[in-house]
Amino acid sequence: MTGIRLTAPAPGWAIDADVVVVGSGVAGLTTALRCAAAGLATVVVTKARLDDGSTRWAQGGIAAALGEGDTPEQHLADTLVAGAGLCDESAVRTLVTEGPDAVRRLIETGAHFDTTDTGDIALTREGGHHRRRIAHAGGDATGAEISRALVEAVRSAALHIVENALVLDLLTDAEGRTAGVTLHVMGEGQHDGVGAVHAPAVILATGGMGQVFSATTNPPVSTGDGVALALRAGAEVSDLEFVQFHPTVLFLGADSEGQQPLVSEAVRGEGAHLVDASGTRFMVGRHELAELAPRDIVAKAITSQMQLHGTEHMYLDARHFGAEMWEQRFPTILAACRAHGIDPITEPIPVAPAAHYASGGVRTDLRGRTTVPGLYACGEVACTGVHGANRLASNSLLEGLVFAERIAADIVEDRSRTTQATAPVTKAATPVVDLETGPDTDRPAPSPLLAPEARTTIQRIMTRGAGVLRSAASLVTAADELEALHNSAAADAWAAGPKRAEPGVEAWEATNLLLVSRVLVAAARQREETRGCHWREDRPERDDETWRRHLVVRLTPGRRLVLTRTESEAFPPVHPAGAPDCAAATTNHPTPEEP
């Protein structure tokens, strides 16, 4: 354990439970339902309202081998190809073999998928899939339907729910095991201000970190809180350099920032074409699947065309769908386009890549266990090894389902972890650190808070330096600028007066964004090749001999960032029962960074 914590008031209230789930998307709510069904006292903590997780924004659907002639082996093959040599095959095999039944259980929970005239689940194709295996709901509102069904089930189960709560840090007992979390509830309610949930099992299902970039499909709450918490707690993270940029996001202008409307890959799955301003298709001949190539290939092709033509976007042409298909199959996208003055029935849609999905995250085993005893991770916040260097379209909802069920089964299997909670360790005040000599690496160092306005600065730094196109020069610049932000915050933390950032939601979010940004940039600098959605202009080739490896990252108590490279494409085992020691199974490549 690092002992590093966010600067925050002491908890003023507490809840005791067997399990606390942080997040209310498909991963979090599925885990909560399974744990509660097993008789465990389960608390759900969510940053906004229960139905405001990232799941509700998913348009395309959920991938599973449900169709006639399709098999888990074919789904596995497509996933491995998309992952560009870095998928954990055992994790992928788990996903594709357990996935179909997990989807059926989701239907039993109350989710309604679109069906054919014969009553079978209607299936479509998306990028990287050689079969029609994407189940969808409401045309292009799959995530909203899944969220609705799970929220209704959770409310019917009468679980203890804490809404509008930002999780802060992990609590641990005297042996270093998980003992709950601290959190801050925003606004009045049953709980208010900083409090704690005491539980020997914590599941992080906090979603992604898309808000590290200026333009993203992620909602404003996706500030990397789960990854940041895990790092401060001493957990290992991996593959953070692999950020998937969705190729077809509605282009709202070069200066547009924040959450952008997504134009689902399913639109291309139904036959839409990517074209330049003259109407010429440019994906034909680039890949055997043309517009349905894996997302990294399509995003790179669009970016290359933008550079070639000196433009800020390309076009997605689906005028040939006709009004009836648009209105029935893609009503959400149609409404979003029209809200911004574009009618896809009569004109091509301007699109450009934007940050979409983090393939990496908190490292777990096949039971969702992290390297911190009692701490689990599930969904986008986790790195199970399923996605490798690039997520296959619509595998994310399935991953949340499958591994949520596995986490619940693991917790239930060892009830001693959930029925014999021990008291959290009371942390001493943060030691004073001499900024001229640097922190003592054998003891916890403070985590200086950033001012809320730093959020925009971080996003612009990351977009310029670590976006779709990266290079050694751009990453060095980004690292230097992020370090300057960190150093300035550290200096202000010890200064008296108005410069010091005050604890609060916006300051905590900015601080989390800085931490995950620095880790992402450090990993991207280390990986000197192009692979999957990590595109290095200065290293355009894939280098399997050197880089068919994972980068594993952890923080020392003194906030030193340590990167290690695995010896092969396989992850070293997760050892949550004892102190993690990744170095024993990896080749060390320490980087003296201090997030």
XYZ file of C-alpha atoms in Angstrom:
595
model
C 0.000 0.000 0.000
C 1.247 3.490 -0.789
C -0.627 5.475 1.832
C -1.174 8.238 -0.736
C -4.536 9.958 -0.345
C -6.387 12.903 -1.796
C -6.551 15.905 0.487
C -10.054 15.740 1.955
C -11.904 16.272 5.240
C -12.228 13.316 7.606
C -15.355 11.167 7.039
C -18.344 12.495 8.945
C -20.581 9.444 8.487
C -20.190 5.751 7.705
C -22.082 2.749 6.343
C -21.181 -0.879 7.077
C -21.611 -3.464 4.312
C -20.284 -6.721 2.936
C -19.623 -5.312 -0.531
C -19.405 -1.821 -1.982
C -19.744 -1.385 -5.753
C -18.487 1.915 -7.164
C -20.270 2.646 -10.441
C -23.697 2.089 -11.946
C -23.073 0.899 -15.483
C -23.521 -2.647 -16.756
C -20.475 -3.873 -14.797
C -21.376 -2.290 -11.477
C -25.084 -3.046 -11.438
C -24.629 -6.642 -12.610
C -22.081 -7.257 -9.846
C -24.348 -5.628 -7.264
C -27.369 -7.725 -8.292
C -25.407 -10.987 -8.140
C -23.881 -10.156 -4.748
C -27.232 -9.110 -3.295
C -28.894 -12.258 -4.632
C -26.327 -14.262 -2.659
C -27.391 -12.537 0.540
C -24.527 -10.068 0.826
C -25.205 -6.579 2.168
C -24.364 -4.556 -0.929
C -23.975 -0.793 -1.299
C -23.899 0.880 -4.726
C -22.067 4.184 -4.960
C -22.462 6.202 -8.152
C -21.065 9.555 -9.179
C -24.275 10.918 -10.682
C -27.739 9.363 -10.692
C -28.114 5.608 -10.864
C -28.935 5.644 -14.587
C -26.253 8.158 -15.608
C -23.348 5.732 -16.132
C -21.480 5.382 -19.419
C -23.509 2.291 -20.346
C -26.547 4.362 -21.272
C -24.530 6.107 -24.010
C -23.669 2.863 -25.809
C -25.434 2.877 -29.168
C -24.263 -0.068 -31.227
C -24.953 -3.090 -29.079
C -23.454 -6.101 -27.348
C -21.409 -8.720 -29.188
C -21.974 -12.435 -28.605
C -22.101 -15.587 -30.704
C -25.898 -15.846 -30.714
C -26.602 -16.216 -34.436
C -26.958 -19.306 -36.561
C -23.560 -20.490 -37.782
C -21.626 -18.238 -35.421
C -19.402 -19.758 -32.743
C -17.338 -18.549 -29.789
C -14.227 -19.606 -31.698
C -15.062 -17.195 -34.524
C -15.744 -14.422 -32.014
C -12.407 -15.220 -30.348
C -10.555 -15.040 -33.664
C -11.988 -11.601 -34.496
C -11.157 -10.312 -31.005
C -7.557 -11.524 -31.198
C -7.041 -9.868 -34.574
C -8.399 -6.542 -33.322
C -6.200 -6.719 -30.208
C -3.036 -6.638 -32.362
C -1.138 -9.376 -30.552
C -1.695 -8.236 -26.977
C -4.950 -9.947 -25.985
C -4.810 -12.490 -23.173
C -6.263 -15.484 -25.017
C -7.563 -17.126 -21.837
C -9.452 -13.930 -20.959
C -10.879 -13.684 -24.472
C -11.912 -17.335 -24.421
C -13.675 -16.733 -21.117
C -15.488 -13.748 -22.635
C -16.709 -15.446 -25.797
C -17.683 -18.787 -24.237
C -19.522 -17.360 -21.230
C -20.888 -14.365 -23.154
C -23.972 -15.866 -24.855
C -25.415 -17.199 -21.588
C -24.602 -13.906 -19.837
C -26.655 -12.079 -22.482
C -29.526 -14.510 -21.976
C -29.420 -13.838 -18.232
C -29.510 -10.117 -18.994
C -32.682 -10.725 -20.991
C -34.114 -12.655 -18.036
C -33.325 -9.597 -15.891
C -35.619 -7.564 -18.145
C -33.592 -6.189 -21.071
C -35.511 -6.165 -24.368
C -33.455 -6.525 -27.549
C -34.703 -5.885 -31.069
C -36.035 -9.006 -32.753
C -36.700 -10.267 -36.266
C -40.109 -11.127 -37.679
C -39.582 -14.707 -36.456
C -38.869 -13.569 -32.883
C -35.116 -14.183 -32.944
C -32.684 -11.541 -31.664
C -31.860 -9.192 -34.541
C -28.115 -9.101 -35.162
C -25.949 -6.638 -37.061
C -22.255 -6.239 -37.890
C -19.678 -3.740 -36.724
C -16.003 -3.121 -37.413
C -13.703 -6.136 -37.112
C -16.532 -8.707 -36.990
C -16.824 -11.257 -39.777
C -20.292 -12.268 -38.602
C -23.522 -10.520 -37.689
C -23.291 -10.911 -33.919
C -24.231 -7.506 -32.468
C -27.510 -7.558 -30.530
C -29.126 -4.117 -30.266
C -32.119 -2.474 -28.638
C -34.291 0.458 -29.639
C -32.410 0.605 -32.916
C -29.413 2.510 -31.618
C -30.268 2.813 -27.904
C -28.830 -0.469 -26.619
C -27.022 1.015 -23.652
C -30.091 2.953 -22.547
C -32.203 -0.224 -22.570
C -29.611 -2.260 -20.675
C -29.265 0.524 -18.127
C -33.060 0.750 -17.739
C -33.402 -2.960 -17.100
C -30.558 -3.141 -14.588
C -31.624 0.017 -12.742
C -35.163 -1.328 -12.372
C -33.799 -4.630 -11.064
C -31.526 -2.882 -8.570
C -34.337 -0.674 -7.309
C -36.629 -3.707 -7.008
C -33.949 -5.485 -4.975
C -33.943 -2.524 -2.560
C -30.160 -2.204 -2.492
C -28.557 0.606 -0.514
C -27.765 3.247 -3.155
C -25.647 6.359 -2.648
C -26.053 8.701 -5.630
C -24.136 11.861 -6.559
C -21.073 10.549 -4.745
C -17.459 10.881 -5.900
C -15.289 8.070 -4.563
C -12.042 9.387 -3.066
C -9.726 6.687 -1.732
C -9.470 3.080 -0.629
C -9.544 2.188 3.070
C -7.341 -0.659 4.276
C -6.955 -2.644 7.477
C -3.778 -3.266 9.457
C -2.769 -6.123 7.125
C -3.173 -4.013 3.996
C -6.454 -5.621 2.929
C -9.320 -3.626 1.509
C -11.681 -2.266 4.161
C -13.909 0.099 2.167
C -13.779 3.509 0.531
C -14.092 7.165 1.374
C -16.444 9.247 -0.737
C -17.966 12.692 -1.008
C -21.702 13.110 -1.533
C -22.560 16.205 -3.540
C -25.647 17.987 -2.258
C -28.141 17.283 0.443
C -29.690 13.897 1.019
C -29.528 10.924 3.325
C -25.769 11.416 3.383
C -23.884 14.649 2.801
C -20.219 15.607 2.545
C -17.297 13.222 3.039
C -18.138 9.805 4.469
C -17.082 6.172 4.267
C -18.455 2.782 3.354
C -16.752 0.055 5.389
C -16.631 -3.236 3.474
C -13.998 -5.954 2.971
C -14.758 -6.195 -0.766
C -14.681 -3.177 -3.085
C -15.549 -3.399 -6.782
C -14.383 -0.539 -8.981
C -16.779 -0.170 -11.923
C -16.172 3.526 -12.462
C -15.962 3.532 -16.252
C -13.378 5.288 -18.354
C -11.180 8.354 -18.450
C -12.179 9.957 -21.747
C -12.267 13.400 -20.149
C -8.461 13.551 -20.273
C -8.978 14.691 -23.886
C -10.743 17.808 -25.163
C -13.165 15.931 -27.419
C -14.602 12.618 -26.285
C -17.726 10.511 -26.479
C -17.538 10.003 -22.706
C -19.860 11.826 -20.300
C -18.389 14.565 -18.047
C -18.143 12.156 -15.098
C -15.511 9.983 -16.864
C -12.457 11.499 -15.175
C -10.448 8.348 -14.457
C -11.404 8.295 -10.765
C -11.175 4.502 -10.437
C -7.750 4.209 -12.056
C -6.447 7.098 -9.954
C -7.814 5.567 -6.737
C -6.258 2.204 -7.595
C -2.869 3.761 -8.312
C -2.886 5.660 -5.031
C -3.816 2.403 -3.275
C -0.807 0.620 -4.767
C -2.592 -1.440 -7.427
C -1.007 -2.100 -10.785
C -2.408 -0.676 -14.006
C -1.552 -1.758 -17.514
C -1.997 -0.888 -21.199
C -3.022 2.692 -20.414
C -1.391 3.919 -23.632
C -4.051 2.135 -25.687
C -6.855 4.683 -25.900
C -9.350 3.946 -28.640
C -10.474 6.934 -30.682
C -13.857 6.248 -32.208
C -13.507 7.034 -35.917
C -16.988 8.450 -36.520
C -17.917 11.147 -34.036
C -20.140 14.004 -35.190
C -17.822 16.913 -36.023
C -19.057 20.064 -34.306
C -16.127 22.347 -35.090
C -12.391 22.440 -34.443
C -12.834 24.248 -31.130
C -15.601 22.004 -29.813
C -14.760 20.464 -26.423
C -16.376 18.042 -23.993
C -18.736 15.186 -24.798
C -19.423 14.843 -28.535
C -22.284 12.907 -30.217
C -21.296 9.437 -31.359
C -22.278 8.065 -34.769
C -22.385 4.351 -34.040
C -20.275 1.855 -35.905
C -23.542 0.062 -36.586
C -24.303 2.755 -39.197
C -21.329 1.472 -41.174
C -22.397 -2.068 -40.300
C -25.641 -1.430 -42.168
C -23.804 -0.120 -45.231
C -22.820 3.550 -44.773
C -19.711 4.714 -46.636
C -16.817 6.899 -45.548
C -16.089 9.520 -48.198
C -14.070 12.677 -48.689
C -15.518 16.037 -49.723
C -15.743 14.900 -53.359
C -17.768 11.821 -52.407
C -14.933 9.355 -53.030
C -14.762 6.300 -50.757
C -11.299 5.909 -49.230
C -11.560 2.713 -47.162
C -11.936 0.427 -50.185
C -8.554 -1.197 -50.821
C -7.149 -0.223 -47.424
C -8.547 -3.274 -45.662
C -10.506 -6.381 -46.634
C -13.458 -5.172 -44.535
C -13.327 -1.602 -45.928
C -15.474 0.611 -43.654
C -15.835 -2.324 -41.234
C -12.120 -2.624 -40.524
C -11.106 -2.489 -36.822
C -11.508 0.953 -35.301
C -7.820 1.814 -35.106
C -7.439 1.246 -38.844
C -10.498 3.350 -39.696
C -9.455 6.165 -37.332
C -5.982 6.238 -38.846
C -7.416 6.279 -42.382
C -9.715 9.199 -41.571
C -6.875 11.116 -39.923
C -4.595 10.447 -42.901
C -7.246 11.713 -45.312
C -7.733 14.826 -43.207
C -3.996 15.498 -43.385
C -3.886 14.786 -47.112
C -6.736 17.172 -47.912
C -5.960 19.744 -45.232
C -9.435 19.396 -43.729
C -10.751 18.907 -40.196
C -13.176 16.077 -40.922
C -14.360 13.483 -43.417
C -17.942 12.379 -44.165
C -20.141 9.379 -43.468
C -22.651 8.934 -46.267
C -25.825 6.980 -45.503
C -28.316 8.871 -47.645
C -29.141 5.623 -49.433
C -30.704 4.278 -46.211
C -33.785 6.369 -46.794
C -35.999 8.069 -44.215
C -37.742 4.926 -42.940
C -34.519 3.094 -42.072
C -33.020 6.151 -40.384
C -36.135 6.715 -38.312
C -36.544 3.082 -37.251
C -32.976 1.780 -36.986
C -31.069 4.900 -35.871
C -33.535 7.305 -34.260
C -31.082 8.517 -31.581
C -28.351 9.375 -34.081
C -30.860 10.970 -36.446
C -32.120 13.233 -33.649
C -28.574 14.159 -32.557
C -27.562 15.093 -36.096
C -30.691 17.163 -36.661
C -30.165 18.926 -33.340
C -26.875 20.188 -34.798
C -28.323 21.212 -38.153
C -27.440 18.102 -40.169
C -29.999 15.825 -41.815
C -28.338 12.475 -42.660
C -31.303 11.529 -44.836
C -30.359 14.222 -47.339
C -26.659 14.986 -46.661
C -23.455 13.233 -45.563
C -22.522 13.492 -41.887
C -19.249 15.295 -41.038
C -17.192 13.011 -38.765
C -13.783 12.977 -37.084
C -12.149 10.696 -34.495
C -12.567 11.478 -30.784
C -11.448 9.720 -27.593
C -13.812 6.856 -26.863
C -12.579 3.878 -24.839
C -9.628 2.934 -22.614
C -8.465 -0.582 -23.468
C -6.155 -0.561 -20.437
C -6.864 0.040 -16.783
C -6.484 -1.597 -13.386
C -4.873 -4.994 -13.906
C -7.025 -7.987 -12.921
C -7.090 -11.743 -13.172
C -9.973 -13.788 -14.579
C -11.902 -13.308 -11.330
C -11.603 -9.536 -11.479
C -9.112 -9.445 -8.594
C -6.503 -6.688 -8.600
C -3.072 -6.761 -6.970
C -4.569 -5.212 -3.806
C -6.297 -7.849 -1.630
C -10.063 -7.366 -1.591
C -10.081 -4.799 -4.404
C -11.774 -5.819 -7.670
C -12.184 -3.982 -10.975
C -14.721 -4.549 -13.737
C -15.693 -2.890 -17.019
C -13.774 -0.093 -18.677
C -11.792 0.731 -15.527
C -10.273 -2.776 -15.614
C -7.584 -4.349 -17.749
C -8.608 -8.004 -18.015
C -6.477 -8.650 -21.093
C -9.568 -9.035 -23.295
C -8.978 -5.965 -25.471
C -5.222 -6.017 -26.011
C -4.061 -3.015 -28.008
C -7.484 -2.214 -29.464
C -11.015 -3.172 -28.388
C -13.188 -5.056 -30.843
C -16.470 -3.213 -31.370
C -19.245 -4.009 -28.860
C -17.093 -6.278 -26.695
C -17.205 -3.764 -23.830
C -20.771 -4.384 -22.622
C -20.148 -8.123 -22.831
C -16.944 -7.817 -20.807
C -18.846 -5.946 -18.108
C -21.482 -8.686 -17.940
C -19.169 -11.689 -17.938
C -16.576 -10.452 -15.476
C -19.176 -8.933 -13.149
C -20.659 -12.385 -12.697
C -17.195 -13.831 -12.108
C -16.396 -11.221 -9.454
C -19.631 -11.900 -7.596
C -18.941 -15.640 -7.719
C -15.447 -15.131 -6.313
C -16.705 -12.997 -3.428
C -19.466 -15.467 -2.587
C -17.044 -18.391 -2.828
C -14.962 -16.994 0.012
C -17.543 -15.579 2.380
C -14.885 -14.986 5.006
C -13.783 -11.927 3.062
C -17.254 -10.435 3.316
C -18.391 -11.474 6.767
C -15.317 -10.784 8.871
C -14.541 -7.165 8.151
C -11.790 -5.523 10.122
C -11.582 -1.882 11.032
C -9.876 0.470 8.582
C -6.458 1.773 9.480
C -6.586 5.358 10.670
C -3.996 7.196 8.632
C -1.731 9.711 10.281
C -1.568 13.224 8.924
C 0.393 13.543 5.686
C 4.083 14.016 6.548
C 5.700 17.305 5.696
C 7.969 16.982 2.672
C 10.983 19.127 1.894
C 10.261 20.174 -1.673
C 13.915 20.957 -2.385
C 15.141 17.469 -1.554
C 12.005 15.646 -2.703
C 9.815 13.163 -0.859
C 11.160 10.226 1.110
C 10.387 7.197 -1.086
C 9.859 5.010 1.990
C 6.892 6.959 3.267
C 3.691 8.404 1.790
C 3.984 11.719 -0.033
C 1.151 14.236 -0.302
C -1.099 14.285 -3.335
C -1.328 17.999 -4.142
C -4.699 19.189 -5.383
C -5.071 21.003 -8.684
C -7.265 24.027 -9.134
C -10.465 23.166 -11.054
C -9.442 25.280 -14.066
C -6.499 22.911 -14.661
C -8.937 20.417 -16.171
C -9.151 22.286 -19.473
C -5.378 22.735 -19.553
C -4.814 18.992 -19.089
C -7.291 18.153 -21.845
C -5.607 20.447 -24.339
C -2.143 19.148 -23.455
C -3.302 15.563 -23.952
C -5.135 16.275 -27.192
C -2.074 17.960 -28.705
C 0.517 15.531 -27.441
C -1.107 12.135 -26.928
C -4.121 12.081 -29.235
C -4.694 9.988 -32.343
C -1.221 10.835 -33.670
C 1.750 10.670 -31.311
C 5.490 11.091 -31.625
C 8.494 11.228 -29.326
C 8.511 15.019 -29.613
C 4.789 15.455 -28.907
C 4.920 13.088 -25.936
C 7.974 14.793 -24.427
C 6.212 18.136 -24.697
C 3.086 16.707 -23.088
C 5.102 15.123 -20.280
C 6.936 18.369 -19.586
C 3.728 20.400 -19.526
C 1.991 17.918 -17.230
C 5.014 17.886 -14.929
C 4.915 21.664 -14.762
C 1.263 21.489 -13.703
C 2.124 18.944 -11.035
C 5.088 20.932 -9.726
C 3.039 24.100 -9.603
C 0.298 22.336 -7.621
C 2.882 20.857 -5.251
C 4.405 24.274 -4.630
C 0.991 25.867 -4.119
C 0.076 23.129 -1.645
C 2.692 24.443 0.743
C 2.018 28.099 0.075
C -0.252 30.172 2.232
C -2.944 32.225 0.570
C -5.297 31.970 -2.395
C -3.076 29.813 -4.627
C -3.742 26.659 -2.647
C -6.547 24.587 -4.206
C -9.347 23.813 -1.786
C -10.727 20.269 -1.492
C -13.840 19.806 -3.596
C -15.265 17.751 -6.443
C -13.758 19.796 -9.271
C -10.314 19.891 -7.645
C -10.398 16.134 -6.952
C -11.441 15.419 -10.557
C -8.662 17.617 -11.968
C -6.147 15.875 -9.687
C -7.321 12.440 -10.880
C -7.106 13.556 -14.511
C -3.528 14.720 -14.030
C -2.476 11.432 -12.448
C -3.924 9.203 -15.178
C -2.657 11.576 -17.895
C 0.901 11.391 -16.609
C 0.764 7.601 -16.493
C -0.715 7.414 -20.000
C 1.970 9.694 -21.443
C 4.783 7.865 -19.643
C 3.601 4.540 -21.093
C 3.115 6.004 -24.577
C 6.668 7.398 -24.504
C 8.023 4.011 -23.506
C 6.224 2.079 -26.266
C 8.338 2.925 -29.294
C 6.197 1.315 -31.983
C 2.773 1.581 -33.593
C 0.324 -1.058 -32.394
C -3.465 -1.072 -32.305
C -4.756 2.323 -31.245
C -1.294 3.533 -30.179
C -0.026 5.335 -33.286
C 3.526 6.691 -33.217
C 4.313 8.762 -36.307
C 8.021 8.425 -35.599
C 7.744 4.648 -35.097
C 5.208 3.633 -37.775
C 5.889 -0.116 -37.711
C 4.711 -2.792 -35.302
C 7.662 -4.397 -33.495
C 6.638 -7.791 -32.127
C 10.149 -8.855 -31.151
C 10.586 -5.950 -28.733
C 7.098 -4.711 -27.987
C 4.709 -7.641 -27.993
C 4.720 -6.963 -24.284
C 2.603 -5.156 -21.711
C 3.658 -2.135 -19.706
C 2.671 -2.470 -16.059
C 2.644 0.667 -13.922
C 2.520 1.258 -10.172
C 3.228 4.074 -7.753
C 5.651 3.937 -4.868
C 4.748 5.551 -1.527
C 6.866 8.531 -2.561
C 4.801 8.982 -5.739
C 7.497 7.610 -8.007
C 6.072 6.061 -11.148
C 7.590 2.669 -11.953
C 7.012 1.063 -15.348
C 7.852 -2.576 -15.938
C 7.683 -4.477 -19.188
C 6.426 -8.060 -19.172
C 8.615 -10.791 -20.580
C 5.979 -11.881 -23.107
C 2.473 -10.973 -24.251
C 1.160 -12.878 -21.213
C 0.490 -10.974 -18.004
C 2.308 -12.105 -14.863
C -0.055 -13.672 -12.317
C -2.080 -11.440 -10.024
C -1.341 -12.203 -6.370
C -4.000 -10.351 -4.387
C -3.557 -12.500 -1.299
C -0.174 -10.981 -0.556
C 1.932 -7.966 -1.376
C 2.143 -7.561 -5.160
C 5.588 -7.874 -6.649
C 5.360 -7.429 -10.385
C 9.126 -7.006 -10.659
C 9.623 -10.696 -9.939
C 7.886 -11.577 -13.197
C 8.858 -8.670 -15.408
C 11.790 -6.805 -16.802
C 12.239 -3.497 -15.027
C 12.271 -0.269 -16.981
C 11.957 2.313 -14.208
C 10.952 5.810 -15.183
C 11.630 8.462 -12.535
C 8.331 10.240 -12.939
C 6.278 11.549 -10.026
C 2.600 11.872 -10.922
